[in-house]
Amino acid sequence: MDARFAFAQDLAREAGTLAQRHFTHREALEVESKGLQDWVSAADREVEAMIRTRIAAAFPRDGFLGEESGAAAAAEGEAGAVWVVDPIDGTACFLAGIPAWCVSIALVSRGEIELGVVYDPNAEEIFAARREQGARLNGVPLGPLTARRLADGLFGLGHSTRVPAEAVVGFLADLLRAGGMFVRNGSGALMLAYVAAGRLVGYFEPHMNAWDTLAGFALIREAGGWTNDYLSGDALESGNPVAACAPALAEELGALLKGRI
Ligand code: LIP
């Protein structure tokens, strides 16, 4: 797993550099709609293809699940591991020229998130975590997460047309009533990394896919934060609700989440 962790960080940097070249020339990209407010471009596909090729060459016995190459059942590979990848998380922002996107790479083995890497080439920030070995931002350890109340800072909120508006509007009203304040930057993976870095006191999204979620969850857990049990059920194939926060907020956030996850 040490070799996979070092490999994942180098791969995230290589993928981020390739994505950034496309970001600079995004007006030339072919863009397709995958549904309401859901796009994919040649950049997403090319970056994911590069990531998949590199992983297959380095770890041919591992499984792979990527956002763009199909959410077919992410069978664990012969080695008992599956890579879960979003080549460009925050695609809508990427295509709009807003520098709020990242590369998200995670590895799951036997039901555990073994490692997670989120790389934001716009800010030149790489967030990396290995299970039971801590989380780091550009090599500097993250944690502890000290927020004690929702009112202590900004709370990340995500939404997609995969769920009805009511799924997030009700939570937003309760969050504001509790003295919280929300932010949504369009990349769930990057906002989860911000929770691990203590920039956000927590995060909620009624539904996220595994490729958007797992790297951020590895970071938050290793920074000492609380997360919901995302991998329950068939999360790799179908996704799940996502909730995370500084440990002292778990009870207050739990009250807002009652009946929602
Ligand atoms: C995005 C997620 C985000 C969600 C967006 C979108 P994409 O992923 O990271 O949490 O709110 O609607 O799904 O499509 O940019 O890779």
Short mmCIF file of C-alpha atoms and ligand atoms in Angstrom, two decimals, residues 34 37-39 67-68 86 88-92 158-162 184 186-189 203 205 208 211-212, ligand 1:
data_model
loop_
_atom_site.label_atom_id
_atom_site.label_comp_id
_atom_site.label_asym_id
_atom_site.label_seq_id
_atom_site.Cartn_x
_atom_site.Cartn_y
_atom_site.Cartn_z
CA LYS A 34 -25.16 13.91 -19.34
CA GLN A 37 -26.74 20.60 -15.04
CA ASP A 38 -24.42 17.63 -15.71
CA TRP A 39 -21.69 17.92 -18.34
CA GLU A 67 -16.89 8.70 -13.33
CA GLU A 68 -16.56 8.82 -17.09
CA ASP A 86 -13.00 11.49 -10.63
CA ILE A 88 -12.11 16.48 -12.90
CA ASP A 89 -14.48 17.06 -10.00
CA GLY A 90 -16.26 20.37 -10.44
CA THR A 91 -16.80 19.98 -14.16
CA ALA A 92 -19.40 22.74 -14.37
CA GLY A 158 -23.64 20.33 -2.26
CA HIS A 159 -26.52 19.70 -4.60
CA SER A 160 -27.13 18.01 -7.91
CA THR A 161 -30.18 17.29 -10.03
CA ARG A 162 -29.83 13.67 -8.94
CA ARG A 184 -21.05 25.69 -2.47
CA GLY A 186 -19.35 23.03 -7.29
CA SER A 187 -16.73 20.46 -6.35
CA GLY A 188 -17.79 18.15 -3.56
CA ALA A 189 -14.37 16.50 -3.44
CA TYR A 203 -20.29 19.33 4.63
CA GLU A 205 -24.91 16.68 0.19
CA MET A 208 -22.82 12.01 -4.06
CA TRP A 211 -15.71 9.03 -7.09
CA ASP A 212 -16.59 12.46 -5.64
C1 LIP B 1 -19.88 17.33 -8.83
C2 LIP B 1 -19.85 16.94 -7.37
C3 LIP B 1 -20.63 17.88 -6.50
C4 LIP B 1 -22.03 18.00 -6.95
C5 LIP B 1 -22.01 18.47 -8.38
C6 LIP B 1 -21.27 17.51 -9.28
P1 LIP B 1 -18.74 16.57 -11.11
O1 LIP B 1 -19.23 16.35 -9.58
O2 LIP B 1 -18.52 16.93 -6.91
O3 LIP B 1 -20.65 17.40 -5.19
O4 LIP B 1 -22.71 18.90 -6.13
O5 LIP B 1 -23.35 18.57 -8.82
O6 LIP B 1 -21.89 16.25 -9.23
O7 LIP B 1 -19.94 16.23 -11.94
O8 LIP B 1 -18.35 17.97 -11.27
O9 LIP B 1 -17.64 15.59 -11.33
#
